[in-house]
């Protein structure tokens, strides 16, 4: 087959699409390299070609034969044999949402960086504001910062700006912490960081508005409804305890808009009812994977794609390693982070996390709990089931039965009989 070289400019990419169409090409395989594959991918996709985005790690060749021409020929050869497995890429509307969510993450990081600059400037002036308030960018912290930048230096007047609900310090402690060595250069740095923080916050609000606009443009696929599949957990029973609903946050870097109804329209179910998930975490998840779970044949395949399943490295009948593979995935990282918070809750999933922590350690418990969350998300999105929480007493009784059956089996294998202690 002929090999032809094209440039990277838009006009050259248009010529590439026209040439492939003139050659009668129906499907194209390409290698993912940084972000440079995205423009040609989008052009080829718009041209009606079927694309297979191959992982560069899966394209190993004989060492010493590495050139651009040989690489493209090797890629074409593997694709003609059907040996390439395409990487996952969500639908176009979710790609737009994903770009905005990742940009939002960068803006939040920018806010955090400016808070660190402000804290450092205060430390160099021996103003220990961050030790007497829990959050420097909270309402009280920002009021005091603005007063300092406006020229106020009296600790008593600055302390009068504190919120009465603050429990981290007393007014006397705050007054002592606000006595500092006011240096001109550090006040200038503090002012610059505060102005940058205010600007990035405004950008964050505009980004949230654009995210809401993109969500409203997503069209729900017709025919999505409750599935006839069996329920996710037959032992689960409805409980009177409902997850406490919270509105949009007034401070911090959370979403200032309540998008729960919009997310429920897109997903078909309310994922925020799942333990540990809120509006922002659900938004991150669907921006990365979409809502079409048919791309994965089962929940196990979905967890394997997330890197939450044990490895399977066996040779000669001997297990060489079963460590969880290293996978760079934002959803996986988010679920592991949520698992840490879930482990401190008094829920059935919190009980599960603490059991796994005693057996596997903190990292293993986070992975196991993250896998539980991934399975819940997969089933809710695929089968359109409403989440039913498991009562903690029912779950504890189930664990007790499992432990008892295991003890009886062990006793039987050792030739003993397990009998309960009779109450006096």
mmCIF file of C-alpha atoms in Angstrom:
data_model
loop_
_atom_site.group_PDB
_atom_site.id
_atom_site.type_symbol
_atom_site.label_atom_id
_atom_site.label_comp_id
_atom_site.label_asym_id
_atom_site.label_seq_id
_atom_site.Cartn_x
_atom_site.Cartn_y
_atom_site.Cartn_z
ATOM 1 C CA UNK A 1 0.000 0.000 0.000
ATOM 2 C CA UNK A 2 1.291 3.554 -0.710
ATOM 3 C CA UNK A 3 2.783 5.642 2.095
ATOM 4 C CA UNK A 4 2.198 9.382 1.952
ATOM 5 C CA UNK A 5 3.325 12.058 4.389
ATOM 6 C CA UNK A 6 1.066 14.913 5.538
ATOM 7 C CA UNK A 7 1.750 18.015 7.614
ATOM 8 C CA UNK A 8 0.155 19.055 10.870
ATOM 9 C CA UNK A 9 -1.695 22.175 9.697
ATOM 10 C CA UNK A 10 -5.473 22.102 9.254
ATOM 11 C CA UNK A 11 -5.258 22.236 5.457
ATOM 12 C CA UNK A 12 -2.960 19.199 5.456
ATOM 13 C CA UNK A 13 -5.362 17.300 7.707
ATOM 14 C CA UNK A 14 -8.201 18.049 5.274
ATOM 15 C CA UNK A 15 -6.058 16.626 2.460
ATOM 16 C CA UNK A 16 -5.423 13.532 4.602
ATOM 17 C CA UNK A 17 -9.159 12.907 4.998
ATOM 18 C CA UNK A 18 -9.806 13.431 1.274
ATOM 19 C CA UNK A 19 -6.978 11.072 0.301
ATOM 20 C CA UNK A 20 -8.164 8.292 2.617
ATOM 21 C CA UNK A 21 -11.717 8.644 1.317
ATOM 22 C CA UNK A 22 -10.490 8.510 -2.292
ATOM 23 C CA UNK A 23 -8.586 5.301 -1.465
ATOM 24 C CA UNK A 24 -11.795 3.693 -0.174
ATOM 25 C CA UNK A 25 -10.536 3.462 3.418
ATOM 26 C CA UNK A 26 -13.297 2.712 5.928
ATOM 27 C CA UNK A 27 -11.366 2.313 9.177
ATOM 28 C CA UNK A 28 -8.202 3.975 10.459
ATOM 29 C CA UNK A 29 -5.867 3.050 13.311
ATOM 30 C CA UNK A 30 -3.752 5.687 14.980
ATOM 31 C CA UNK A 31 -1.375 5.851 17.915
ATOM 32 C CA UNK A 32 -2.085 8.076 20.901
ATOM 33 C CA UNK A 33 0.829 10.429 21.547
ATOM 34 C CA UNK A 34 0.315 13.218 24.070
ATOM 35 C CA UNK A 35 -2.407 15.565 22.821
ATOM 36 C CA UNK A 36 -1.167 15.664 19.219
ATOM 37 C CA UNK A 37 -3.506 12.878 18.105
ATOM 38 C CA UNK A 38 -6.664 14.845 18.978
ATOM 39 C CA UNK A 39 -6.853 17.251 15.958
ATOM 40 C CA UNK A 40 -6.371 14.511 13.313
ATOM 41 C CA UNK A 41 -8.727 12.236 15.266
ATOM 42 C CA UNK A 42 -11.464 14.861 15.220
ATOM 43 C CA UNK A 43 -10.946 15.528 11.502
ATOM 44 C CA UNK A 44 -11.067 11.837 10.618
ATOM 45 C CA UNK A 45 -14.114 11.287 12.814
ATOM 46 C CA UNK A 46 -15.906 14.205 11.142
ATOM 47 C CA UNK A 47 -15.054 12.613 7.776
ATOM 48 C CA UNK A 48 -17.098 9.521 8.660
ATOM 49 C CA UNK A 49 -14.156 7.152 9.177
ATOM 50 C CA UNK A 50 -14.157 4.478 11.870
ATOM 51 C CA UNK A 51 -11.236 5.095 14.216
ATOM 52 C CA UNK A 52 -9.224 2.828 16.488
ATOM 53 C CA UNK A 53 -7.062 4.741 18.956
ATOM 54 C CA UNK A 54 -4.300 2.325 19.972
ATOM 55 C CA UNK A 55 -2.241 2.507 23.139
ATOM 56 C CA UNK A 56 1.429 3.072 22.331
ATOM 57 C CA UNK A 57 2.402 0.345 24.846
ATOM 58 C CA UNK A 58 0.517 -2.233 22.784
ATOM 59 C CA UNK A 59 2.506 -1.533 19.603
ATOM 60 C CA UNK A 60 5.814 -3.152 20.446
ATOM 61 C CA UNK A 61 8.113 -3.978 17.563
ATOM 62 C CA UNK A 62 11.588 -5.432 17.077
ATOM 63 C CA UNK A 63 14.185 -3.059 18.602
ATOM 64 C CA UNK A 64 16.290 -1.009 16.205
ATOM 65 C CA UNK A 65 13.590 -0.617 13.525
ATOM 66 C CA UNK A 66 11.996 2.613 14.669
ATOM 67 C CA UNK A 67 11.087 5.076 11.903
ATOM 68 C CA UNK A 68 7.888 6.967 11.097
ATOM 69 C CA UNK A 69 7.292 5.012 7.871
ATOM 70 C CA UNK A 70 7.895 1.612 9.463
ATOM 71 C CA UNK A 71 5.726 2.599 12.424
ATOM 72 C CA UNK A 72 2.738 3.472 10.247
ATOM 73 C CA UNK A 73 3.182 0.285 8.190
ATOM 74 C CA UNK A 74 3.386 -1.821 11.352
ATOM 75 C CA UNK A 75 0.273 -0.118 12.718
ATOM 76 C CA UNK A 76 -1.618 -0.768 9.476
ATOM 77 C CA UNK A 77 -0.525 -4.400 9.505
ATOM 78 C CA UNK A 78 -1.690 -5.019 13.073
ATOM 79 C CA UNK A 79 -4.993 -3.297 12.347
ATOM 80 C CA UNK A 80 -5.581 -5.416 9.237
ATOM 81 C CA UNK A 81 -5.134 -8.538 11.406
ATOM 82 C CA UNK A 82 -7.622 -7.214 13.971
ATOM 83 C CA UNK A 83 -5.021 -7.232 16.730
ATOM 84 C CA UNK A 84 -5.533 -3.663 17.945
ATOM 85 C CA UNK A 85 -7.853 -2.774 20.794
ATOM 86 C CA UNK A 86 -9.134 0.779 20.672
ATOM 87 C CA UNK A 87 -8.871 3.068 23.671
ATOM 88 C CA UNK A 88 -12.026 4.473 25.224
ATOM 89 C CA UNK A 89 -13.169 7.925 24.145
ATOM 90 C CA UNK A 90 -16.587 9.265 25.198
ATOM 91 C CA UNK A 91 -19.095 10.857 22.854
ATOM 92 C CA UNK A 92 -18.438 14.339 21.505
ATOM 93 C CA UNK A 93 -20.738 16.156 23.944
ATOM 94 C CA UNK A 94 -19.029 14.492 26.902
ATOM 95 C CA UNK A 95 -15.612 15.345 25.446
ATOM 96 C CA UNK A 96 -16.609 19.008 25.570
ATOM 97 C CA UNK A 97 -17.782 18.585 29.146
ATOM 98 C CA UNK A 98 -14.557 16.761 30.031
ATOM 99 C CA UNK A 99 -12.411 19.599 28.672
ATOM 100 C CA UNK A 100 -14.315 22.131 30.772
ATOM 101 C CA UNK A 101 -14.120 19.995 33.923
ATOM 102 C CA UNK A 102 -10.376 19.542 33.532
ATOM 103 C CA UNK A 103 -10.014 23.270 32.961
ATOM 104 C CA UNK A 104 -12.051 23.838 36.116
ATOM 105 C CA UNK A 105 -9.661 21.601 38.019
ATOM 106 C CA UNK A 106 -6.766 23.763 36.829
ATOM 107 C CA UNK A 107 -8.597 26.886 38.009
ATOM 108 C CA UNK A 108 -9.152 25.344 41.437
ATOM 109 C CA UNK A 109 -5.443 24.507 41.597
ATOM 110 C CA UNK A 110 -4.738 28.142 40.732
ATOM 111 C CA UNK A 111 -6.930 29.306 43.622
ATOM 112 C CA UNK A 112 -5.149 26.952 46.005
ATOM 113 C CA UNK A 113 -1.769 28.234 44.829
ATOM 114 C CA UNK A 114 -2.747 31.850 45.509
ATOM 115 C CA UNK A 115 -3.981 30.892 48.991
ATOM 116 C CA UNK A 116 -0.558 29.367 49.647
ATOM 117 C CA UNK A 117 1.113 32.597 48.509
ATOM 118 C CA UNK A 118 -1.106 34.607 50.874
ATOM 119 C CA UNK A 119 -0.367 32.252 53.744
ATOM 120 C CA UNK A 120 3.381 32.484 53.118
ATOM 121 C CA UNK A 121 3.277 36.290 53.059
ATOM 122 C CA UNK A 122 1.381 36.305 56.363
ATOM 123 C CA UNK A 123 3.866 33.864 57.906
ATOM 124 C CA UNK A 124 6.799 36.060 56.903
ATOM 125 C CA UNK A 125 5.088 38.943 58.730
ATOM 126 C CA UNK A 126 4.367 36.616 61.698
ATOM 127 C CA UNK A 127 0.623 37.050 61.260
ATOM 128 C CA UNK A 128 -0.762 33.615 62.190
ATOM 129 C CA UNK A 129 -4.209 34.016 60.721
ATOM 130 C CA UNK A 130 -4.329 30.475 59.319
ATOM 131 C CA UNK A 131 -3.816 29.079 62.831
ATOM 132 C CA UNK A 132 -6.906 30.739 64.293
ATOM 133 C CA UNK A 133 -9.306 30.150 61.376
ATOM 134 C CA UNK A 134 -9.945 26.777 59.791
ATOM 135 C CA UNK A 135 -9.969 28.127 56.242
ATOM 136 C CA UNK A 136 -7.965 31.134 55.099
ATOM 137 C CA UNK A 137 -10.236 31.607 52.072
ATOM 138 C CA UNK A 138 -13.402 31.369 54.156
ATOM 139 C CA UNK A 139 -15.663 34.313 54.933
ATOM 140 C CA UNK A 140 -13.814 35.388 58.083
ATOM 141 C CA UNK A 141 -10.363 34.887 56.597
ATOM 142 C CA UNK A 142 -11.111 36.921 53.479
ATOM 143 C CA UNK A 143 -12.774 39.719 55.476
ATOM 144 C CA UNK A 144 -9.688 40.078 57.651
ATOM 145 C CA UNK A 145 -7.361 39.903 54.635
ATOM 146 C CA UNK A 146 -9.288 42.638 52.828
ATOM 147 C CA UNK A 147 -9.195 44.803 55.953
ATOM 148 C CA UNK A 148 -5.422 44.339 56.245
ATOM 149 C CA UNK A 149 -4.948 45.312 52.601
ATOM 150 C CA UNK A 150 -7.202 48.334 53.175
ATOM 151 C CA UNK A 151 -4.712 49.569 55.795
ATOM 152 C CA UNK A 152 -6.156 48.258 59.064
ATOM 153 C CA UNK A 153 -3.465 47.131 61.553
ATOM 154 C CA UNK A 154 -5.287 47.201 64.902
ATOM 155 C CA UNK A 155 -5.687 43.562 66.123
ATOM 156 C CA UNK A 156 -8.868 44.418 68.068
ATOM 157 C CA UNK A 157 -10.599 45.889 65.018
ATOM 158 C CA UNK A 158 -9.459 42.946 62.882
ATOM 159 C CA UNK A 159 -10.732 40.492 65.503
ATOM 160 C CA UNK A 160 -14.141 42.192 65.450
ATOM 161 C CA UNK A 161 -14.544 40.872 61.887
ATOM 162 C CA UNK A 162 -14.536 37.238 63.047
ATOM 163 C CA UNK A 163 -17.652 35.122 62.783
ATOM 164 C CA UNK A 164 -19.187 34.173 66.128
ATOM 165 C CA UNK A 165 -19.481 30.550 65.004
ATOM 166 C CA UNK A 166 -15.690 30.064 64.841
ATOM 167 C CA UNK A 167 -14.657 27.310 67.255
ATOM 168 C CA UNK A 168 -10.999 26.950 66.373
ATOM 169 C CA UNK A 169 -9.917 29.939 68.458
ATOM 170 C CA UNK A 170 -11.158 32.461 70.987
ATOM 171 C CA UNK A 171 -11.243 36.231 70.348
ATOM 172 C CA UNK A 172 -8.215 36.625 72.626
ATOM 173 C CA UNK A 173 -6.234 34.037 70.669
ATOM 174 C CA UNK A 174 -7.152 35.662 67.362
ATOM 175 C CA UNK A 175 -6.164 39.085 68.637
ATOM 176 C CA UNK A 176 -2.751 37.729 69.648
ATOM 177 C CA UNK A 177 -2.302 35.992 66.275
ATOM 178 C CA UNK A 178 -3.022 39.206 64.344
ATOM 179 C CA UNK A 179 -0.123 41.112 65.890
ATOM 180 C CA UNK A 180 2.635 41.038 63.291
ATOM 181 C CA UNK A 181 5.628 42.704 61.708
ATOM 182 C CA UNK A 182 3.971 44.566 58.842
ATOM 183 C CA UNK A 183 6.496 44.674 56.005
ATOM 184 C CA UNK A 184 5.849 46.648 52.838
ATOM 185 C CA UNK A 185 7.168 44.050 50.373
ATOM 186 C CA UNK A 186 5.117 41.237 51.937
ATOM 187 C CA UNK A 187 1.985 43.389 51.947
ATOM 188 C CA UNK A 188 2.554 43.989 48.230
ATOM 189 C CA UNK A 189 2.878 40.235 47.603
ATOM 190 C CA UNK A 190 -0.230 39.631 49.716
ATOM 191 C CA UNK A 191 -2.189 42.177 47.682
ATOM 192 C CA UNK A 192 -1.061 40.653 44.370
ATOM 193 C CA UNK A 193 -2.041 37.155 45.527
ATOM 194 C CA UNK A 194 -5.430 38.404 46.761
ATOM 195 C CA UNK A 195 -6.160 40.135 43.449
ATOM 196 C CA UNK A 196 -5.138 37.051 41.487
ATOM 197 C CA UNK A 197 -7.304 34.881 43.743
ATOM 198 C CA UNK A 198 -10.288 37.165 43.121
ATOM 199 C CA UNK A 199 -9.674 37.022 39.357
ATOM 200 C CA UNK A 200 -9.372 33.217 39.277
ATOM 201 C CA UNK A 201 -12.559 32.938 41.354
ATOM 202 C CA UNK A 202 -14.384 35.033 38.754
ATOM 203 C CA UNK A 203 -13.008 32.782 36.021
ATOM 204 C CA UNK A 204 -14.195 29.765 38.002
ATOM 205 C CA UNK A 205 -17.720 31.187 38.187
ATOM 206 C CA UNK A 206 -17.727 31.764 34.409
ATOM 207 C CA UNK A 207 -16.475 28.218 33.873
ATOM 208 C CA UNK A 208 -19.319 26.850 36.021
ATOM 209 C CA UNK A 209 -21.781 28.779 33.874
ATOM 210 C CA UNK A 210 -20.303 27.287 30.703
ATOM 211 C CA UNK A 211 -20.458 23.792 32.235
ATOM 212 C CA UNK A 212 -24.153 24.285 32.991
ATOM 213 C CA UNK A 213 -24.706 25.423 29.403
ATOM 214 C CA UNK A 214 -23.010 22.301 28.006
ATOM 215 C CA UNK A 215 -25.065 20.080 30.324
ATOM 216 C CA UNK A 216 -28.281 21.623 29.026
ATOM 217 C CA UNK A 217 -27.192 20.858 25.448
ATOM 218 C CA UNK A 218 -26.749 17.125 26.122
ATOM 219 C CA UNK A 219 -29.641 15.200 24.600
ATOM 220 C CA UNK A 220 -30.855 12.145 26.488
ATOM 221 C CA UNK A 221 -31.020 9.011 24.338
ATOM 222 C CA UNK A 222 -34.623 7.924 23.800
ATOM 223 C CA UNK A 223 -35.670 4.563 25.155
ATOM 224 C CA UNK A 224 -33.537 4.639 28.257
ATOM 225 C CA UNK A 225 -35.616 3.387 31.120
ATOM 226 C CA UNK A 226 -35.718 0.892 33.943
ATOM 227 C CA UNK A 227 -34.204 -2.450 33.076
ATOM 228 C CA UNK A 228 -35.723 -5.886 33.655
ATOM 229 C CA UNK A 229 -32.440 -7.113 35.100
ATOM 230 C CA UNK A 230 -32.437 -8.398 38.694
ATOM 231 C CA UNK A 231 -31.726 -5.804 41.400
ATOM 232 C CA UNK A 232 -28.136 -5.035 42.273
ATOM 233 C CA UNK A 233 -28.347 -6.373 45.827
ATOM 234 C CA UNK A 234 -31.303 -8.642 46.643
ATOM 235 C CA UNK A 235 -30.550 -8.407 50.386
ATOM 236 C CA UNK A 236 -30.801 -4.634 50.351
ATOM 237 C CA UNK A 237 -33.819 -3.137 51.990
ATOM 238 C CA UNK A 238 -35.154 0.390 51.852
ATOM 239 C CA UNK A 239 -34.367 2.382 54.957
ATOM 240 C CA UNK A 240 -35.901 5.450 56.427
ATOM 241 C CA UNK A 241 -32.504 7.144 56.492
ATOM 242 C CA UNK A 242 -32.007 9.303 53.432
ATOM 243 C CA UNK A 243 -28.838 10.964 52.360
ATOM 244 C CA UNK A 244 -28.821 14.565 53.516
ATOM 245 C CA UNK A 245 -29.233 16.862 50.540
ATOM 246 C CA UNK A 246 -27.059 19.929 50.432
ATOM 247 C CA UNK A 247 -27.460 22.974 48.270
ATOM 248 C CA UNK A 248 -24.668 24.714 46.409
ATOM 249 C CA UNK A 249 -21.763 25.894 48.540
ATOM 250 C CA UNK A 250 -21.407 29.588 49.305
ATOM 251 C CA UNK A 251 -17.670 29.390 50.029
ATOM 252 C CA UNK A 252 -14.764 27.300 48.851
ATOM 253 C CA UNK A 253 -14.321 25.959 45.341
ATOM 254 C CA UNK A 254 -17.440 23.811 45.084
ATOM 255 C CA UNK A 255 -20.145 24.353 42.499
ATOM 256 C CA UNK A 256 -22.141 27.501 43.164
ATOM 257 C CA UNK A 257 -25.027 26.172 41.037
ATOM 258 C CA UNK A 258 -27.334 23.277 41.920
ATOM 259 C CA UNK A 259 -27.027 20.875 38.975
ATOM 260 C CA UNK A 260 -28.574 17.823 40.645
ATOM 261 C CA UNK A 261 -31.759 17.899 38.539
ATOM 262 C CA UNK A 262 -29.773 18.341 35.317
ATOM 263 C CA UNK A 263 -27.490 15.425 36.169
ATOM 264 C CA UNK A 264 -30.469 13.222 37.008
ATOM 265 C CA UNK A 265 -32.007 14.057 33.618
ATOM 266 C CA UNK A 266 -28.822 13.011 31.819
ATOM 267 C CA UNK A 267 -28.050 9.906 33.882
ATOM 268 C CA UNK A 268 -31.634 8.721 34.293
ATOM 269 C CA UNK A 269 -30.937 8.023 37.986
ATOM 270 C CA UNK A 270 -29.833 10.124 40.935
ATOM 271 C CA UNK A 271 -26.213 9.111 41.497
ATOM 272 C CA UNK A 272 -25.863 11.597 44.342
ATOM 273 C CA UNK A 273 -27.836 9.163 46.529
ATOM 274 C CA UNK A 274 -24.869 6.774 46.456
ATOM 275 C CA UNK A 275 -22.763 6.957 49.598
ATOM 276 C CA UNK A 276 -19.849 9.335 49.122
ATOM 277 C CA UNK A 277 -21.009 10.926 45.854
ATOM 278 C CA UNK A 278 -22.051 14.554 45.526
ATOM 279 C CA UNK A 279 -22.936 16.736 42.548
ATOM 280 C CA UNK A 280 -19.329 17.653 41.751
ATOM 281 C CA UNK A 281 -18.057 14.065 41.907
ATOM 282 C CA UNK A 282 -20.920 12.819 39.696
ATOM 283 C CA UNK A 283 -20.165 15.606 37.237
ATOM 284 C CA UNK A 284 -16.506 14.555 37.087
ATOM 285 C CA UNK A 285 -17.451 10.905 36.570
ATOM 286 C CA UNK A 286 -19.878 11.423 33.681
ATOM 287 C CA UNK A 287 -17.513 13.918 32.040
ATOM 288 C CA UNK A 288 -14.856 11.194 31.904
ATOM 289 C CA UNK A 289 -16.922 8.104 31.017
ATOM 290 C CA UNK A 290 -20.279 9.419 29.798
ATOM 291 C CA UNK A 291 -23.450 7.492 30.624
ATOM 292 C CA UNK A 292 -23.290 4.712 28.015
ATOM 293 C CA UNK A 293 -22.066 1.647 29.913
ATOM 294 C CA UNK A 294 -22.376 -0.659 26.880
ATOM 295 C CA UNK A 295 -18.733 0.108 26.085
ATOM 296 C CA UNK A 296 -17.838 -2.345 28.873
ATOM 297 C CA UNK A 297 -19.246 -5.852 28.722
ATOM 298 C CA UNK A 298 -19.601 -6.170 32.515
ATOM 299 C CA UNK A 299 -18.933 -4.449 35.805
ATOM 300 C CA UNK A 300 -15.731 -6.488 36.116
ATOM 301 C CA UNK A 301 -14.486 -5.165 32.780
ATOM 302 C CA UNK A 302 -15.333 -1.626 33.890
ATOM 303 C CA UNK A 303 -13.385 -2.049 37.135
ATOM 304 C CA UNK A 304 -10.478 -3.551 35.204
ATOM 305 C CA UNK A 305 -10.419 -0.516 32.894
ATOM 306 C CA UNK A 306 -10.300 1.697 35.993
ATOM 307 C CA UNK A 307 -7.371 -0.297 37.363
ATOM 308 C CA UNK A 308 -9.289 -1.468 40.442
ATOM 309 C CA UNK A 309 -9.013 -5.222 39.816
ATOM 310 C CA UNK A 310 -6.102 -7.402 40.974
ATOM 311 C CA UNK A 311 -3.435 -8.186 38.404
ATOM 312 C CA UNK A 312 -3.227 -11.592 36.740
ATOM 313 C CA UNK A 313 0.427 -12.418 36.145
ATOM 314 C CA UNK A 314 0.818 -16.212 36.074
ATOM 315 C CA UNK A 315 3.580 -18.322 34.551
ATOM 316 C CA UNK A 316 3.968 -22.087 34.813
ATOM 317 C CA UNK A 317 0.943 -22.314 37.086
ATOM 318 C CA UNK A 318 2.602 -20.001 39.584
ATOM 319 C CA UNK A 319 1.189 -16.600 40.501
ATOM 320 C CA UNK A 320 4.044 -14.156 39.956
ATOM 321 C CA UNK A 321 2.107 -11.057 40.947
ATOM 322 C CA UNK A 322 -1.454 -10.011 41.683
ATOM 323 C CA UNK A 323 -0.800 -6.349 42.363
ATOM 324 C CA UNK A 324 -3.310 -3.854 41.058
ATOM 325 C CA UNK A 325 -1.938 -2.478 37.778
ATOM 326 C CA UNK A 326 -0.912 1.166 37.614
ATOM 327 C CA UNK A 327 -3.549 2.997 35.588
ATOM 328 C CA UNK A 328 -3.688 6.762 35.096
ATOM 329 C CA UNK A 329 -7.418 7.400 35.321
ATOM 330 C CA UNK A 330 -9.176 10.409 36.846
ATOM 331 C CA UNK A 331 -12.288 8.426 37.776
ATOM 332 C CA UNK A 332 -10.182 5.824 39.564
ATOM 333 C CA UNK A 333 -8.313 8.540 41.471
ATOM 334 C CA UNK A 334 -11.594 10.199 42.428
ATOM 335 C CA UNK A 335 -13.135 6.938 43.668
ATOM 336 C CA UNK A 336 -10.065 6.156 45.780
ATOM 337 C CA UNK A 337 -10.262 9.628 47.305
ATOM 338 C CA UNK A 338 -13.968 9.200 48.049
ATOM 339 C CA UNK A 339 -13.277 5.789 49.588
ATOM 340 C CA UNK A 340 -11.166 7.423 52.300
ATOM 341 C CA UNK A 341 -14.087 9.630 53.360
ATOM 342 C CA UNK A 342 -16.562 6.747 53.082
ATOM 343 C CA UNK A 343 -14.401 4.718 55.473
ATOM 344 C CA UNK A 344 -15.147 7.222 58.246
ATOM 345 C CA UNK A 345 -18.925 7.048 57.776
ATOM 346 C CA UNK A 346 -21.370 4.935 59.772
ATOM 347 C CA UNK A 347 -22.762 3.178 56.697
ATOM 348 C CA UNK A 348 -22.548 -0.336 55.322
ATOM 349 C CA UNK A 349 -19.832 0.809 52.933
ATOM 350 C CA UNK A 350 -17.945 2.343 55.849
ATOM 351 C CA UNK A 351 -18.127 -0.996 57.679
ATOM 352 C CA UNK A 352 -16.808 -2.730 54.564
ATOM 353 C CA UNK A 353 -13.910 -0.253 54.315
ATOM 354 C CA UNK A 354 -12.896 -0.826 57.941
ATOM 355 C CA UNK A 355 -13.037 -4.607 57.484
ATOM 356 C CA UNK A 356 -10.792 -4.381 54.419
ATOM 357 C CA UNK A 357 -8.452 -1.979 56.233
ATOM 358 C CA UNK A 358 -7.889 -4.536 58.991
ATOM 359 C CA UNK A 359 -7.111 -7.182 56.381
ATOM 360 C CA UNK A 360 -5.373 -5.320 53.528
ATOM 361 C CA UNK A 361 -4.199 -2.046 55.032
ATOM 362 C CA UNK A 362 -5.297 1.503 54.132
ATOM 363 C CA UNK A 363 -4.293 1.409 50.449
ATOM 364 C CA UNK A 364 -5.926 -1.968 49.835
ATOM 365 C CA UNK A 365 -9.086 -0.853 51.633
ATOM 366 C CA UNK A 366 -9.319 2.263 49.459
ATOM 367 C CA UNK A 367 -8.959 0.157 46.308
ATOM 368 C CA UNK A 368 -11.575 -2.375 47.446
ATOM 369 C CA UNK A 369 -14.055 0.342 48.442
ATOM 370 C CA UNK A 370 -13.422 2.237 45.207
ATOM 371 C CA UNK A 371 -14.235 -0.961 43.326
ATOM 372 C CA UNK A 372 -17.531 -1.234 45.230
ATOM 373 C CA UNK A 373 -18.404 2.324 44.228
ATOM 374 C CA UNK A 374 -17.466 1.610 40.601
ATOM 375 C CA UNK A 375 -19.768 -1.441 40.519
ATOM 376 C CA UNK A 376 -22.617 0.614 41.972
ATOM 377 C CA UNK A 377 -22.142 3.347 39.373
ATOM 378 C CA UNK A 378 -21.971 0.800 36.539
ATOM 379 C CA UNK A 379 -25.188 -0.975 37.542
ATOM 380 C CA UNK A 380 -27.133 2.209 38.214
ATOM 381 C CA UNK A 381 -26.219 3.712 34.846
ATOM 382 C CA UNK A 382 -26.577 0.548 32.782
ATOM 383 C CA UNK A 383 -29.752 -0.910 34.273
ATOM 384 C CA UNK A 384 -31.326 2.437 35.316
ATOM 385 C CA UNK A 385 -31.989 1.228 38.847
ATOM 386 C CA UNK A 386 -32.713 3.588 41.688
ATOM 387 C CA UNK A 387 -30.175 3.277 44.483
ATOM 388 C CA UNK A 388 -31.478 1.471 47.567
ATOM 389 C CA UNK A 389 -29.318 1.837 50.638
ATOM 390 C CA UNK A 390 -28.452 -1.187 52.761
ATOM 391 C CA UNK A 391 -29.323 -1.004 56.431
ATOM 392 C CA UNK A 392 -26.214 -1.244 58.594
ATOM 393 C CA UNK A 393 -27.839 -3.799 60.916
ATOM 394 C CA UNK A 394 -28.733 -6.080 58.000
ATOM 395 C CA UNK A 395 -25.206 -5.776 56.612
ATOM 396 C CA UNK A 396 -23.647 -6.473 60.038
ATOM 397 C CA UNK A 397 -25.822 -9.587 60.437
ATOM 398 C CA UNK A 398 -24.754 -10.768 56.985
ATOM 399 C CA UNK A 399 -21.064 -10.383 57.886
ATOM 400 C CA UNK A 400 -21.696 -12.212 61.169
ATOM 401 C CA UNK A 401 -23.245 -15.159 59.289
ATOM 402 C CA UNK A 402 -20.288 -15.296 56.905
ATOM 403 C CA UNK A 403 -17.808 -15.355 59.793
ATOM 404 C CA UNK A 404 -19.814 -18.028 61.600
ATOM 405 C CA UNK A 405 -20.009 -20.270 58.528
ATOM 406 C CA UNK A 406 -16.269 -19.882 58.005
ATOM 407 C CA UNK A 407 -15.563 -20.892 61.617
ATOM 408 C CA UNK A 408 -17.815 -23.947 61.302
ATOM 409 C CA UNK A 409 -16.086 -24.998 58.089
ATOM 410 C CA UNK A 410 -12.633 -24.609 59.663
ATOM 411 C CA UNK A 411 -13.688 -26.565 62.753
ATOM 412 C CA UNK A 412 -15.106 -29.358 60.591
ATOM 413 C CA UNK A 413 -11.886 -29.595 58.569
ATOM 414 C CA UNK A 414 -9.901 -29.968 61.806
ATOM 415 C CA UNK A 415 -12.274 -32.593 63.195
ATOM 416 C CA UNK A 416 -14.011 -30.397 65.752
ATOM 417 C CA UNK A 417 -17.577 -29.346 66.300
ATOM 418 C CA UNK A 418 -18.447 -25.708 66.861
ATOM 419 C CA UNK A 419 -21.041 -25.194 69.590
ATOM 420 C CA UNK A 420 -22.406 -21.931 71.009
ATOM 421 C CA UNK A 421 -21.815 -21.058 74.658
ATOM 422 C CA UNK A 422 -24.977 -21.646 76.658
ATOM 423 C CA UNK A 423 -26.180 -18.658 78.600
ATOM 424 C CA UNK A 424 -26.340 -19.157 82.360
#
